[in-house]
CSV table of C-alpha atoms in Angstrom, one decimal:
chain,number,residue,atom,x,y,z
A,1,UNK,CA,21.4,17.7,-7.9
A,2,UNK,CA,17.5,18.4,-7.4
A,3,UNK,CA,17.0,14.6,-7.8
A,4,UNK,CA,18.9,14.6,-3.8
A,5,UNK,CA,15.2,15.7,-2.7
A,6,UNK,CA,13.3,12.1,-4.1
A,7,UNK,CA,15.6,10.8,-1.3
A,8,UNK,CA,14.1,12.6,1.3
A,9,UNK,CA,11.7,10.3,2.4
A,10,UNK,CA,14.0,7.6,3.5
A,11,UNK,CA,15.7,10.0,5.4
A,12,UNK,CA,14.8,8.5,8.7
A,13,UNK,CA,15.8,4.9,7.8
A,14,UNK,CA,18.9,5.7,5.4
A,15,UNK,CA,20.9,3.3,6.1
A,16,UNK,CA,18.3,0.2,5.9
A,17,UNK,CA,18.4,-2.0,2.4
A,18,UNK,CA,16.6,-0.9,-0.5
A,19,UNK,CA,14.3,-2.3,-1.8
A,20,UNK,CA,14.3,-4.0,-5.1
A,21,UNK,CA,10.4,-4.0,-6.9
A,22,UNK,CA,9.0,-6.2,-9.4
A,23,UNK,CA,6.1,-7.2,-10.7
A,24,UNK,CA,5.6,-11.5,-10.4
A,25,UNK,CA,4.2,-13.3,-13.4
A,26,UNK,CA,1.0,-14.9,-12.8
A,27,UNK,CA,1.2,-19.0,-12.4
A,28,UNK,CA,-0.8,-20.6,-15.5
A,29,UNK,CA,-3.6,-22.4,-14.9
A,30,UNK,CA,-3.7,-26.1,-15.0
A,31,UNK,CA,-4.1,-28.2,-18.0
A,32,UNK,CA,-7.4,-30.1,-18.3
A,33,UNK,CA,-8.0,-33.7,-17.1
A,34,UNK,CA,-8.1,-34.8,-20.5
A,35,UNK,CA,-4.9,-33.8,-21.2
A,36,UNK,CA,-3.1,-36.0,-19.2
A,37,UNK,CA,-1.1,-37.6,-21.8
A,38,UNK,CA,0.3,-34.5,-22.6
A,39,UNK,CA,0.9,-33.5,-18.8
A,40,UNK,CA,3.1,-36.8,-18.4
A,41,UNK,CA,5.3,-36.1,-21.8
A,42,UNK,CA,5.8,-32.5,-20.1
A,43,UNK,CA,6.7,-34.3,-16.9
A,44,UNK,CA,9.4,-36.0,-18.2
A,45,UNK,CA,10.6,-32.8,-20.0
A,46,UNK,CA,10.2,-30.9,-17.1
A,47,UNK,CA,13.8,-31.4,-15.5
A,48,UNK,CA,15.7,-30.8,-18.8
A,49,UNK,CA,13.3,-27.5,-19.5
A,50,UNK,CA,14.2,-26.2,-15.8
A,51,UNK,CA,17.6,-26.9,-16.3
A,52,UNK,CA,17.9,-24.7,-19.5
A,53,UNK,CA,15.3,-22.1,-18.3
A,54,UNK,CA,18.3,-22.2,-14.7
A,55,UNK,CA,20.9,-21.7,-17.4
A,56,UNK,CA,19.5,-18.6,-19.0
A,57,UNK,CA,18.7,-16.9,-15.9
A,58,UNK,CA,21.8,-14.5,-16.0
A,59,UNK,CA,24.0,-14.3,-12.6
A,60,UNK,CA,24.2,-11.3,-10.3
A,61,UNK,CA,28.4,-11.0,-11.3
A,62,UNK,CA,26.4,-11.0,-14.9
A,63,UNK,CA,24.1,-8.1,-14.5
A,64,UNK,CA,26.1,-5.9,-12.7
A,65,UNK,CA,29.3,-5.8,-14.5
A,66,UNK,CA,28.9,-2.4,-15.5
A,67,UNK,CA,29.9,-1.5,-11.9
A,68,UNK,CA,33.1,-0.7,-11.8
A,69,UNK,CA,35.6,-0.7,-8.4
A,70,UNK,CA,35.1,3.2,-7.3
A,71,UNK,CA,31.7,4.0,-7.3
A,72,UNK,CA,31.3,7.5,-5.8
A,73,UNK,CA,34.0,10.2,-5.2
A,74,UNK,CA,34.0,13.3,-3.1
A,75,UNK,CA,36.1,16.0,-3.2
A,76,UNK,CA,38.1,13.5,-5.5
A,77,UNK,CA,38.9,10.9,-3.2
A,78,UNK,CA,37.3,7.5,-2.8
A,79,UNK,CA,33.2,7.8,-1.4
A,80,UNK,CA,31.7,4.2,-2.3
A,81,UNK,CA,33.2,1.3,-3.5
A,82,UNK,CA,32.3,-1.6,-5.3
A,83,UNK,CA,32.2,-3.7,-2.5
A,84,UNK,CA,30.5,-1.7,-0.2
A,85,UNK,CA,27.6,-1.2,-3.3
A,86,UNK,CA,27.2,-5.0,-3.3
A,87,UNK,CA,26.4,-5.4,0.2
A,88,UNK,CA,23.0,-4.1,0.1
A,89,UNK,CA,22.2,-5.0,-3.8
A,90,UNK,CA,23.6,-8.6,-3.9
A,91,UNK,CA,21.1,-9.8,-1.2
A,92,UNK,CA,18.3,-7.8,-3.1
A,93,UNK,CA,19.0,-8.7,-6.5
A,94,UNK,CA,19.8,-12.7,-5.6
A,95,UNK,CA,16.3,-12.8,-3.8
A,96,UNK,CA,14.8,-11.5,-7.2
A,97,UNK,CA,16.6,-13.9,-9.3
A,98,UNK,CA,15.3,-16.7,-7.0
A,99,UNK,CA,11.9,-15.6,-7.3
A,100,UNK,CA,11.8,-15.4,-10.9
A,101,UNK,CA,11.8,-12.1,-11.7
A,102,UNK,CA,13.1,-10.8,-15.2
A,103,UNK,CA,15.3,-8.3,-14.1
A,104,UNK,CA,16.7,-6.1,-17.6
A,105,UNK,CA,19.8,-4.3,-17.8
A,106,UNK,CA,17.5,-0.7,-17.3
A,107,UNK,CA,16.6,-2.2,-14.0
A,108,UNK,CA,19.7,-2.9,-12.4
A,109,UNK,CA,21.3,0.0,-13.7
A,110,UNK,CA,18.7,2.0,-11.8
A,111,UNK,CA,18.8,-0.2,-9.2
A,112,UNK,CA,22.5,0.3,-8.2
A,113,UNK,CA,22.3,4.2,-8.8
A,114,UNK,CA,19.7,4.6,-6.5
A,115,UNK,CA,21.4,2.6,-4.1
A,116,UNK,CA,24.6,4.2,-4.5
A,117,UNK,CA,23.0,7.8,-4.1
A,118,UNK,CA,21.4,6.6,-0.6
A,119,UNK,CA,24.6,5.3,0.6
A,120,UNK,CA,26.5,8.7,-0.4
A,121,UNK,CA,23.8,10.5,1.4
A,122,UNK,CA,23.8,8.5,4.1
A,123,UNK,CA,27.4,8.7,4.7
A,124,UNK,CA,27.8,12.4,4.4
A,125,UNK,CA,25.0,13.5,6.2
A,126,UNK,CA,26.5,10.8,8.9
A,127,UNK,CA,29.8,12.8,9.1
A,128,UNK,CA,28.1,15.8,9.1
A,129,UNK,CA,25.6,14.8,12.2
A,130,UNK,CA,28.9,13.7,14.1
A,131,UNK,CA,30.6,16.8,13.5
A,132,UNK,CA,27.8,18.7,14.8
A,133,UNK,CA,27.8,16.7,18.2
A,134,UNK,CA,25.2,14.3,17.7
A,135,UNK,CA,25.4,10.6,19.3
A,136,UNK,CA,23.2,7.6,19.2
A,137,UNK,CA,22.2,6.2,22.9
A,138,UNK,CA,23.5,2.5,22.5
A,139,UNK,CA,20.8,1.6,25.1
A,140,UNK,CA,17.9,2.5,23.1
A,141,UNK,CA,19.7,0.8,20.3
A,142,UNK,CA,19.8,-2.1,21.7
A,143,UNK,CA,15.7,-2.1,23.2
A,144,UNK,CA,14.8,-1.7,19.6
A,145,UNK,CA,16.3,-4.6,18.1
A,146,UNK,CA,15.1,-6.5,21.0
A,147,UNK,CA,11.6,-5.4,20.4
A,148,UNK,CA,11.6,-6.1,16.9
A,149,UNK,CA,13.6,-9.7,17.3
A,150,UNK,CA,10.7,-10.3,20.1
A,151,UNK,CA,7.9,-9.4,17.2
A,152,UNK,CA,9.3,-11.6,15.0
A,153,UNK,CA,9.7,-14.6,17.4
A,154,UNK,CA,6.1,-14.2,18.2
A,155,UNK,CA,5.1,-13.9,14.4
A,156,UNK,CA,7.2,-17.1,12.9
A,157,UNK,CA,10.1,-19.2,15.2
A,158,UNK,CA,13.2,-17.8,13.0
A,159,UNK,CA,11.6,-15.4,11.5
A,160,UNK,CA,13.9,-12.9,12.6
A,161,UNK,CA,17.1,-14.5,11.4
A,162,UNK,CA,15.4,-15.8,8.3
A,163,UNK,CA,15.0,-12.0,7.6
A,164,UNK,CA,18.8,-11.1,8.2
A,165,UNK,CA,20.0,-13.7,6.1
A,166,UNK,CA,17.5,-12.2,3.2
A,167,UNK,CA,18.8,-8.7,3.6
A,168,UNK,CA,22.3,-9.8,4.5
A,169,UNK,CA,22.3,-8.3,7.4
A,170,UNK,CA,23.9,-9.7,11.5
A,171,UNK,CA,22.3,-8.4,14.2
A,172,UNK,CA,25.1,-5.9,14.9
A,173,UNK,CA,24.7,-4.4,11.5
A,174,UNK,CA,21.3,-3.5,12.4
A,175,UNK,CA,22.5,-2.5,16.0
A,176,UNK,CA,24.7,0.0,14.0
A,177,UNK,CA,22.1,0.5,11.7
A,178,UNK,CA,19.4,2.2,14.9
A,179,UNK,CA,22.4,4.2,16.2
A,180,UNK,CA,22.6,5.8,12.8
A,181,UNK,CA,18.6,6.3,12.6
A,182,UNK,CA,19.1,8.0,16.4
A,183,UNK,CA,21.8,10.3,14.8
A,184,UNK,CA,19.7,11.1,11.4
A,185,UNK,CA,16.8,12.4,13.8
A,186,UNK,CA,19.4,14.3,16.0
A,187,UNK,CA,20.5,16.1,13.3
A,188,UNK,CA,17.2,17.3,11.3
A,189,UNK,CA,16.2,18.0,14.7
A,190,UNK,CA,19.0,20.6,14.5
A,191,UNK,CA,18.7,21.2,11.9
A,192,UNK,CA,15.3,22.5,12.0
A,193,UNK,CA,15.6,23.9,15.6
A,194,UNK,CA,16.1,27.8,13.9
A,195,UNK,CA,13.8,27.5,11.2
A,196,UNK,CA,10.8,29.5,10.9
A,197,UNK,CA,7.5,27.4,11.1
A,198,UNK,CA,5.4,27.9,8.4
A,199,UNK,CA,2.2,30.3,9.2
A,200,UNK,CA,-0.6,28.3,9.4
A,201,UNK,CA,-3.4,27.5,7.5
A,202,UNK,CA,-6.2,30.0,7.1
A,203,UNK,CA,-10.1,30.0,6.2
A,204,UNK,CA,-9.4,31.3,3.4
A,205,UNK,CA,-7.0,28.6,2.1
A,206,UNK,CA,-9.3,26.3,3.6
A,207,UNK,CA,-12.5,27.6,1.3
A,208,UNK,CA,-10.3,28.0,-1.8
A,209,UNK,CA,-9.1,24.1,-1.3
A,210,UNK,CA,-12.8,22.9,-0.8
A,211,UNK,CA,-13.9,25.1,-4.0
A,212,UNK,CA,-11.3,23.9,-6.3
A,213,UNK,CA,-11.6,20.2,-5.2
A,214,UNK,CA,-15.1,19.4,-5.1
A,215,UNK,CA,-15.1,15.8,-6.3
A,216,UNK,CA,-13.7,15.3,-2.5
A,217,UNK,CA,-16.9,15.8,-1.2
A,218,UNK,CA,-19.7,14.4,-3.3
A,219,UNK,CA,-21.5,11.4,-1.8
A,220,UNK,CA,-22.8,9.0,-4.0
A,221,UNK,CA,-26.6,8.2,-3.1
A,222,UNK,CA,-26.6,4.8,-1.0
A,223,UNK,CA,-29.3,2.3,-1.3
A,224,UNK,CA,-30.1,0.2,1.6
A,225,UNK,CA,-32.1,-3.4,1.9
A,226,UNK,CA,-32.5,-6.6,4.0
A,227,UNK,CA,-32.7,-10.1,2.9
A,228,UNK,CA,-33.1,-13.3,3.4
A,229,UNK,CA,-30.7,-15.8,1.4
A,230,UNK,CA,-31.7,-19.8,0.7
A,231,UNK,CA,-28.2,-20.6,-0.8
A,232,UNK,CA,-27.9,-23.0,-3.8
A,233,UNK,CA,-25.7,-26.1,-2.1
A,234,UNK,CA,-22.6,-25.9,-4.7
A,235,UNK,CA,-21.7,-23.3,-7.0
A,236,UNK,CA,-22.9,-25.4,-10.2
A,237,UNK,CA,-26.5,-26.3,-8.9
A,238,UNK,CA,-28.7,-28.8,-10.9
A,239,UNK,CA,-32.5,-28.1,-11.7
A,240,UNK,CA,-33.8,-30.4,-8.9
A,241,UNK,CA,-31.5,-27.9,-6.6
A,242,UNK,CA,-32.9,-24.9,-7.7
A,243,UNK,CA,-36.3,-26.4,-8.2
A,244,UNK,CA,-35.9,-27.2,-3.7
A,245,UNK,CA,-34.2,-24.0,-3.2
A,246,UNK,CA,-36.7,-21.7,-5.2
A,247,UNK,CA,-39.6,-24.2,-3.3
A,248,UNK,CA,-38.3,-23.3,0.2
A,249,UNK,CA,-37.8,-19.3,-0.6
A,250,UNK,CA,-41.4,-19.4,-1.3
A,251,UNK,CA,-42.7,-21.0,1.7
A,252,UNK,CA,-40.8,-18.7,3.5
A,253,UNK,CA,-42.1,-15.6,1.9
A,254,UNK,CA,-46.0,-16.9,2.9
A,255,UNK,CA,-44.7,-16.7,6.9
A,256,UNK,CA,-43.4,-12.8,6.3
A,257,UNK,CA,-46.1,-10.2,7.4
A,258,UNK,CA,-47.6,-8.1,4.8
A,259,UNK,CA,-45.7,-5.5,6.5
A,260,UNK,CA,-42.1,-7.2,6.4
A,261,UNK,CA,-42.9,-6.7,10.5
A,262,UNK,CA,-41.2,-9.6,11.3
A,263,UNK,CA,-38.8,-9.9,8.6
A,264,UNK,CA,-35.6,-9.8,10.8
A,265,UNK,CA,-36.8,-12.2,13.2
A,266,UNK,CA,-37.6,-15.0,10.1
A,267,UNK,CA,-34.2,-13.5,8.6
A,268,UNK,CA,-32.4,-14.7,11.9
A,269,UNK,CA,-33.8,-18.2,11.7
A,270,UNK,CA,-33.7,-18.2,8.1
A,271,UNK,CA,-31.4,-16.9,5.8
A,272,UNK,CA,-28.1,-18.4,4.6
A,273,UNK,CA,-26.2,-15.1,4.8
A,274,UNK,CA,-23.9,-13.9,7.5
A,275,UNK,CA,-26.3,-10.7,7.4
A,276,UNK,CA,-29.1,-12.9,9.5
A,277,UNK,CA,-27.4,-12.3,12.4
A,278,UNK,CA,-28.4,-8.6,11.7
A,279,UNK,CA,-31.7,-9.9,11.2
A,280,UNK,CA,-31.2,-9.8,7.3
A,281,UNK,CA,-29.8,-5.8,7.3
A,282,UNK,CA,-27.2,-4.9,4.9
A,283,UNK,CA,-26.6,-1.5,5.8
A,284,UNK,CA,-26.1,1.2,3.1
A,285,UNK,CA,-24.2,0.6,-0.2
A,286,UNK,CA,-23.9,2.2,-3.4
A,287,UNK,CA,-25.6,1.2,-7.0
A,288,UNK,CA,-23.0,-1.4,-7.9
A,289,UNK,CA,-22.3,-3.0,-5.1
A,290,UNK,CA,-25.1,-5.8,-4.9
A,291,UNK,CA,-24.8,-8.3,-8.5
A,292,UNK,CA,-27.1,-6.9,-10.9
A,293,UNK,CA,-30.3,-9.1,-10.4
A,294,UNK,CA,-30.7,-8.2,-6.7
A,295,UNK,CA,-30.0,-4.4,-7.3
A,296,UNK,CA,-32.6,-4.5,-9.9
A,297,UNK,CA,-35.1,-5.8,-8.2
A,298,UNK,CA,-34.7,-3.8,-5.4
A,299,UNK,CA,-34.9,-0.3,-7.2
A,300,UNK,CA,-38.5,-1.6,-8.3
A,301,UNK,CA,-39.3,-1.6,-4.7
A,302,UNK,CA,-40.5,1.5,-2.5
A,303,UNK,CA,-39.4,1.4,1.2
A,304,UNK,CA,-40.5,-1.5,2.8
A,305,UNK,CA,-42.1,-3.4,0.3
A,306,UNK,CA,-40.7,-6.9,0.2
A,307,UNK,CA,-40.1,-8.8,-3.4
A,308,UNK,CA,-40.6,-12.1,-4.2
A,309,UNK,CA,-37.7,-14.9,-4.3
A,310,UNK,CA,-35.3,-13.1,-6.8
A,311,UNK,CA,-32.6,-15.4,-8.3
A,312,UNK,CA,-28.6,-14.7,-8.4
A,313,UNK,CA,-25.7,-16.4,-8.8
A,314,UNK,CA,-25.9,-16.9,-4.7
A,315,UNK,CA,-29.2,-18.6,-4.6
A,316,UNK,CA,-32.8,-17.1,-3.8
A,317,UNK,CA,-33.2,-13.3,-2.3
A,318,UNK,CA,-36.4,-12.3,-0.7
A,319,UNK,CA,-35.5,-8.4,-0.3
A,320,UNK,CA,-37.2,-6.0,1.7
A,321,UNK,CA,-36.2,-2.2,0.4
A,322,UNK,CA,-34.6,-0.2,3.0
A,323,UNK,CA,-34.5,3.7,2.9
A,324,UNK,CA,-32.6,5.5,-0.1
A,325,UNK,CA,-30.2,8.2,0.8
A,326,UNK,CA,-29.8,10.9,-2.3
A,327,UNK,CA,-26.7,11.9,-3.5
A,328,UNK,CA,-25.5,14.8,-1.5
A,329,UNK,CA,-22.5,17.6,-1.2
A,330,UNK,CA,-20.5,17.6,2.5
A,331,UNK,CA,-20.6,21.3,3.2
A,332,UNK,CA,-17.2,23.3,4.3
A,333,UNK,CA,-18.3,23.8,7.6
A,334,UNK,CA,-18.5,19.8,7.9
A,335,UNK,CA,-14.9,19.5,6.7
A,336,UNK,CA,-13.0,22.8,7.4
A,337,UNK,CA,-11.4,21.6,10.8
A,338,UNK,CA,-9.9,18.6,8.3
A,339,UNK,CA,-8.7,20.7,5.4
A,340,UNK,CA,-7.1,22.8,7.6
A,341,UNK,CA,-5.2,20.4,9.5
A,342,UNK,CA,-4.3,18.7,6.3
A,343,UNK,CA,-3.5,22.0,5.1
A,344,UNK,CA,-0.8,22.5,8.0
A,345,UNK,CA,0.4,19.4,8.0
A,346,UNK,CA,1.5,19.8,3.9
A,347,UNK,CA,2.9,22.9,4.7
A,348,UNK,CA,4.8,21.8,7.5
A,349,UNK,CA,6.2,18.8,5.5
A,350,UNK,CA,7.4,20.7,2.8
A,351,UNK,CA,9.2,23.3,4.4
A,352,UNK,CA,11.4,20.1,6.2
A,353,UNK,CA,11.8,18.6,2.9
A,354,UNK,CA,12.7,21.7,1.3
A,355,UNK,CA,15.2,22.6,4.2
A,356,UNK,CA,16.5,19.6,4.5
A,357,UNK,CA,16.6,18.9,0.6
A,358,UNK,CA,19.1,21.9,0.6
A,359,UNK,CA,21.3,20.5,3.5
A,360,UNK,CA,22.0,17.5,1.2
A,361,UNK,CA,22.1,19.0,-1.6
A,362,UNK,CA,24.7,21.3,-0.5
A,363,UNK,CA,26.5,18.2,1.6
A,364,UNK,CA,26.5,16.9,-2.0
A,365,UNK,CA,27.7,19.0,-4.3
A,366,UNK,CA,31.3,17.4,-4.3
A,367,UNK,CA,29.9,14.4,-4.8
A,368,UNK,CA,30.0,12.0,-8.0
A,369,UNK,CA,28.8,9.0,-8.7
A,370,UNK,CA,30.1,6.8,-11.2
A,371,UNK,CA,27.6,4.8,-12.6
A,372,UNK,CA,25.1,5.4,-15.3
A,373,UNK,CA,22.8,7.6,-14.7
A,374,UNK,CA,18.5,6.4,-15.2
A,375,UNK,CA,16.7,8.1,-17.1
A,376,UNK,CA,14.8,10.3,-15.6
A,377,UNK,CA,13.5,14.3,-15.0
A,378,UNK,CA,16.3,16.1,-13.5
A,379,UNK,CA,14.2,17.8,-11.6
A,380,UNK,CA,12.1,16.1,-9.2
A,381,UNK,CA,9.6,17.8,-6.7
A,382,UNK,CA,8.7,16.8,-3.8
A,383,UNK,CA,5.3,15.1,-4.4
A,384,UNK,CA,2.2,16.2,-1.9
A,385,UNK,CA,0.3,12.9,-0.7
A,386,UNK,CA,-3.1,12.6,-1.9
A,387,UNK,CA,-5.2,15.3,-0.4
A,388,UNK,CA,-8.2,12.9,-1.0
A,389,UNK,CA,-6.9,10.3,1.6
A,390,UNK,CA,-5.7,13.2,3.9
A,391,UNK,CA,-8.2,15.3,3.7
A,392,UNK,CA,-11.4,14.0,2.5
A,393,UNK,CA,-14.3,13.5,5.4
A,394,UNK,CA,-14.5,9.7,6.7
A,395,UNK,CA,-16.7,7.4,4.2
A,396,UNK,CA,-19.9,6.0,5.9
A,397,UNK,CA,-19.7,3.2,6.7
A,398,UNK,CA,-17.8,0.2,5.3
A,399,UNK,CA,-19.4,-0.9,2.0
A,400,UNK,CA,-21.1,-4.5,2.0
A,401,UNK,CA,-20.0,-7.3,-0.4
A,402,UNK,CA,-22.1,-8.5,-3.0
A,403,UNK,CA,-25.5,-10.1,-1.4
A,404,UNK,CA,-24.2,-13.6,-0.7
């Protein structure tokens, strides 16, 4: 029953529809021009081919007649039924179908025993909140779904009831569905109330973290530059383009001072990059980041020195080498206060997920659900997040696009 703890996470929203992933095959691309004899014969054969291709799309009575009428039992008697299974998968798997997707027999199965195991947990840790005196405020309830039908209005005009129909949800499901959420928190709130709070995080757990991560902290060295950009007109330009565009860089590299001192005010007037309005700057970037033939030619420059017209895919650079910042190490004292916040906030997390993994799991030991089981480990640990995204010092700032 380990597996109870992946379920953890939807702990808050149990109750809501789950969601059904897959991946969407690309669209191909379209045929030629010369091929348009071709395109009309597969015109004419396109009904009959959509027709056959409709055919062998199975049907959602199809792929889930495995299910059968009891689904889940506790303590012997009746826990989840068929029907009450198919009111949260038929939406999902029908929206799927619709869409395309190839949905096999594996990923149904797994599907519906997910989906089955959230609405067993969801019912019994239900009764059990009830019993223990928690109540949802009908109030609140009712301001939430307000709030979100308002967000929805304001996003798309039937937006909202576009998205119940797609879940197969009414607005007093979801009414329901908050005054559960309400009841959820109550009770991990009690839950948690005589649990002892993890100790937190010390210096030394702080150092040992840095030391044993210290690909967290390396900065990359970051190049830096200015240019001015005289844009080819179309993406395919003819020699006569190029010819005028490589003509006009070089007139403007005769007006820039032999000290690039007035670089950003030509750049302003000048260039055909949105970077002129930074007089040509394009802040701090990584090797990499620029295409290759303006990274090239700027590594052959020493700060300040200012290259000749330098062609890309873009058009005509005229570059004007910025400082270079070496590669360098953030030190602990730089990143301790993060670590250790990250640090407190893991442990913190597990020891709710580990309480409240056993309150379900012990809430579900009559419990069993019949429907094949996935594959999968039986015993699943609560995964940390990524301590690189929690814990890892903010990036300088945000990396430019290639020189355009």
């Amino acid at each position: 029953m380990k597996f109870i703890k992946s379920l953890l996470s939807s702990l808050a929203v149990l109750g809501m529809t789950y969601q059904l992933t897959a991946q969407e095959a690309a669209p191909a691309e379209a045929i030629a021009a010369e091929a348009a004899p071709a395109e009309a014969i597969a015109a004419e054969a396109a009904p009959a081919e959509a027709a056959v291709a409709e055919a062998a799309m199975p049907t959602f009575e199809a792929l889930v007649s495995f299910v059968p009428e009891i689904v889940a039992t506790r303590k012997g008697e009746t826990a989840l039924t068929r029907e009450e299974l198919f009111q949260g998968m038929k939406p999902q798997i029908e929206m799927a179908l619709k869409q395309g997707i190839p949905l096999t027999e594996e990923m149904v199965q797994a599907f519906a025993y997910q989906h089955a195991q959230q609405l067993v947990v969801r019912n019994v840790v239900l009764e059990a909140a009830q019993a223990a005196g928690c109540t949802a405020d009908m109030a609140k309830a009712k301001e939430m779904l307000e709030d979100l039908k308002k967000q929805s209005e304001e996003q798309q005009p039937g937006l909202f009831a576009m998205q119940l129909a797609e879940y197969g949800l009414t607005e007093d499901k979801l009414l329901e569905q908050f005054c559960e959420q309400q009841i959820f928190e109550q009770y991990q709130e009690k839950v948690l109330a005589n649990v002892e709070k993890p100790a937190p995080a010390t210096e030394e757990e702080a150092q040992k973290f840095y030391e044993e991560n210290p690909e967290y902290w390396k900065q990359p060295e970051l190049l830096s530059a200015s240019h001015i950009l005289v844009q080819f007109p179309s993406q395919s330009p003819t020699d006569d383009e190029k010819a005028a565009a490589l003509k006009k860089a070089q007139e403007i590299r005769a007006t820039l001072a032999e000290d690039g001192s007035n670089f950003a005010e030509v750049a302003a007037v000048q260039s055909d990059c949105p970077s002129s309005e930074q007089g040509g700057y394009l802040d701090q970037f990584p090797r990499g980041a620029m295409v290759r033939e303006f990274e090239d030619a700027l590594l052959k420059l020493k700060e300040g020195e200012i290259s000749d017209p330098v062609e890309t895919i873009f058009g005509y650079h005229i570059i004007k080498a910025g400082a270079t910042q070496p590669e360098s190490t953030t030190s602990f004292e730089e990143v301790k206060e993060d670590i250790m916040a990250f640090l407190n906030q893991s442990k913190e997390r597990s020891a709710v997920g580990e309480t409240m993994g056993n309150v379900i799991e012990k809430l579900m030991e009559d419990v069993e659900i019949l429907l094949p089981q996935p594959q999968m480990e039986d015993d699943f640990e609560e995964e940390e997040p990524e301590a690189e995204e929690a814990a890892k010092p903010e990036e300088p700032a945000e990396e430019p696009a290639e020189a355009e």
